PDB file of C-alpha atoms in Angstrom:
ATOM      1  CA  UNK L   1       3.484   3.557  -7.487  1.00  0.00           C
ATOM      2  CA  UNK L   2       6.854   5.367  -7.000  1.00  0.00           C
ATOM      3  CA  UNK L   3       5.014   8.519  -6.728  1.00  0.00           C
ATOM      4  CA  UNK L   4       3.081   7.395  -4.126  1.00  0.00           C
ATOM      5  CA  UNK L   5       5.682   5.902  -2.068  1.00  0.00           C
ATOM      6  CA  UNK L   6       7.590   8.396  -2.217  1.00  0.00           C
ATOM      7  CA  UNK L   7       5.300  10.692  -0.776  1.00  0.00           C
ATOM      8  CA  UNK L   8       4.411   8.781   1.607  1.00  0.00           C
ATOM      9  CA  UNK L   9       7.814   8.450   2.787  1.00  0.00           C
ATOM     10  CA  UNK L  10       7.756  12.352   3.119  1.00  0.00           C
ATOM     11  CA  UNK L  11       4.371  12.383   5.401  1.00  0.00           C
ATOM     12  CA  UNK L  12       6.044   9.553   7.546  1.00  0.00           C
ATOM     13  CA  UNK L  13       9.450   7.408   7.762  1.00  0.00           C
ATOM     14  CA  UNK L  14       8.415   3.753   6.601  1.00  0.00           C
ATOM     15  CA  UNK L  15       5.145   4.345   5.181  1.00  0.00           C
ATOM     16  CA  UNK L  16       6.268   4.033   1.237  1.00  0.00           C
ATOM     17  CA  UNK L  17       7.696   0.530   2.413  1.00  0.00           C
ATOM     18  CA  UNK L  18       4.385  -0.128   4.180  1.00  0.00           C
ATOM     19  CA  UNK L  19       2.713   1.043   1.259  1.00  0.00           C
ATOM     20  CA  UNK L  20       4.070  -1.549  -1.522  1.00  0.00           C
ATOM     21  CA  UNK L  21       3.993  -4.606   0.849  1.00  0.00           C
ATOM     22  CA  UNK L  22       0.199  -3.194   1.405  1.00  0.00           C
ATOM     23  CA  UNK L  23      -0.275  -3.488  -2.254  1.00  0.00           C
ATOM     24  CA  UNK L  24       1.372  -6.491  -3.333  1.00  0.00           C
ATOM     25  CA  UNK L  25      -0.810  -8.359   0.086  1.00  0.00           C
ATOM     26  CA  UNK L  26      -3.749  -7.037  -1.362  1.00  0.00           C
ATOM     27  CA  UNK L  27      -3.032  -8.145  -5.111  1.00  0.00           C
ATOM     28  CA  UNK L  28      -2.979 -11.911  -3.281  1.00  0.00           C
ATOM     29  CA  UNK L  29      -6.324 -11.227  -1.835  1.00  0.00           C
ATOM     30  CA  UNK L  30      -7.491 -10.605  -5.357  1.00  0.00           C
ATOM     31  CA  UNK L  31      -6.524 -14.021  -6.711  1.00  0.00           C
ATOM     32  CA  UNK L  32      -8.384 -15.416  -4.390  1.00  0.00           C
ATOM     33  CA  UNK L  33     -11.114 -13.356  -4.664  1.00  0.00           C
ATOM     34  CA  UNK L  34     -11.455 -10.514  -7.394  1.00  0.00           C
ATOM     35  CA  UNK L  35     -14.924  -9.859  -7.155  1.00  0.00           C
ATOM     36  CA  UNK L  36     -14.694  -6.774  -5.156  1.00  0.00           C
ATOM     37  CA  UNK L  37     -17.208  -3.878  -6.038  1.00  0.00           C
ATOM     38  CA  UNK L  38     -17.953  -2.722  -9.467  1.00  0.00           C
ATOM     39  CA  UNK L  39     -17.801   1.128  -9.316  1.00  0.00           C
ATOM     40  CA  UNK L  40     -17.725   1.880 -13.603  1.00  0.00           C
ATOM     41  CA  UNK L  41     -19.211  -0.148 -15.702  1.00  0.00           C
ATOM     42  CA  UNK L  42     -16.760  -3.395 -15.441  1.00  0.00           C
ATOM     43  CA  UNK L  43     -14.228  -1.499 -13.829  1.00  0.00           C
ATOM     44  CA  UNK L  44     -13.753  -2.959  -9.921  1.00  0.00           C
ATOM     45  CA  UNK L  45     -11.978  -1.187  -6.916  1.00  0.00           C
ATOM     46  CA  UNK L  46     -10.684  -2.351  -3.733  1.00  0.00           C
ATOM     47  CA  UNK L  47      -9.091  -0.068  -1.869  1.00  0.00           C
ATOM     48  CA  UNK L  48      -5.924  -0.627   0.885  1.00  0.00           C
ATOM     49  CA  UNK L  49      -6.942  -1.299   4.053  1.00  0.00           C
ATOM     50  CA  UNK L  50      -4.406   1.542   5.439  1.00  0.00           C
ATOM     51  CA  UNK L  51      -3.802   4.141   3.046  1.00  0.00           C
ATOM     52  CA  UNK L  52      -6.371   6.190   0.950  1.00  0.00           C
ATOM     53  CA  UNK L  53      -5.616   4.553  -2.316  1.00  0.00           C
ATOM     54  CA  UNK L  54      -7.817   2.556  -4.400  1.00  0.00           C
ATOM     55  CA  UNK L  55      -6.735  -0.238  -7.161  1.00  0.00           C
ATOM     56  CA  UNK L  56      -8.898  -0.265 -10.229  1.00  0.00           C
ATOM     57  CA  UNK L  57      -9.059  -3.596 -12.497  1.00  0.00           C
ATOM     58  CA  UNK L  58     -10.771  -5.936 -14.566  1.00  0.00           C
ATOM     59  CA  UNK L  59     -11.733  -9.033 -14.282  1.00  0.00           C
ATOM     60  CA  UNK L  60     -11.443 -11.153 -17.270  1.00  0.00           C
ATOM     61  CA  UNK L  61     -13.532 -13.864 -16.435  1.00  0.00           C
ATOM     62  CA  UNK L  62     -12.628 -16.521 -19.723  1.00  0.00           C
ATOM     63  CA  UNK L  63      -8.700 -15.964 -19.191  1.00  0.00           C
ATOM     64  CA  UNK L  64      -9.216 -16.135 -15.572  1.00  0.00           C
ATOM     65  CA  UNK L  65      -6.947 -12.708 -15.695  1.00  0.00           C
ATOM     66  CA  UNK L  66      -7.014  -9.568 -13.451  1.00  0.00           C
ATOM     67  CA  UNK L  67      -5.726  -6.357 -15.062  1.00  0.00           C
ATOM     68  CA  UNK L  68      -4.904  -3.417 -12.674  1.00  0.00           C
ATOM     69  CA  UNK L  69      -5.402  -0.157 -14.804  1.00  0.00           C
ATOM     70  CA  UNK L  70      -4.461   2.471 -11.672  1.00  0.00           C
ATOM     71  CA  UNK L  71      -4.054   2.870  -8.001  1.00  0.00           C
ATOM     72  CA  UNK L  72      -5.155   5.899  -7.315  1.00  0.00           C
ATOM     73  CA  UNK L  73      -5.080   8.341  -4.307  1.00  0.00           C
ATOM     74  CA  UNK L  74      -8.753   8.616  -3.102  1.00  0.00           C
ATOM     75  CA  UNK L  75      -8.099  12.492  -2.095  1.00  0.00           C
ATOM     76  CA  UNK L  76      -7.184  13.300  -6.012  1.00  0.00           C
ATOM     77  CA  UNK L  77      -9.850  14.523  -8.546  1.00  0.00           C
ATOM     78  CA  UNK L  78     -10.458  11.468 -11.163  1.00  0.00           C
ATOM     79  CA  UNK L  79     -11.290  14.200 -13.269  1.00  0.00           C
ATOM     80  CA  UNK L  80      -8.057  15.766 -13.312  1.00  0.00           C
ATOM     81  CA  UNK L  81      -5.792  12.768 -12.323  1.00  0.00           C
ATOM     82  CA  UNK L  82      -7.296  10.617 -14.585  1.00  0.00           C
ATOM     83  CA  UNK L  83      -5.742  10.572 -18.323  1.00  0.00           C
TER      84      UNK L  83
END
């Protein structure tokens, strides 16, 4: 998350800000409603409305628990960016 906000900060003034209220607003959408597409296996994504970034999670239905495992830049290679 740094990472990201930091560059965006370098591609405009603001936009890292923007960024991480972006995120956390969209993390509140998800309690309300975290069945967003499945894209791998059980792994869902919803992506910001404003940025090219995705955030990939599970949904663990009997806990009633959402776990965020990345939020990833859409223009990156999962096969490189991915560990």
């Amino acid at each position: 998350m740094r990472d990201a906000k930091d560059y965006l900060n370098t591609q405009r003034k603001g936009w890292g800000k923007k960024f991480l209220i972006q995120y956390r607003e969209t993390l509140k959408s998800l309690q309300q409603n975290p069945h967003f597409q499945i894209r791998y296996k059980d792994i869902h994504c919803l992506p910001l409305p404003d940025f090219k970034y995705m955030i990939h999670f599970k949904v663990n239905e009997t806990k009633k628990e959402i776990h965020v495992y990345a939020v990833l830049s859409t223009h990156l290679n999962p096969k490189e960016n991915w560990l």
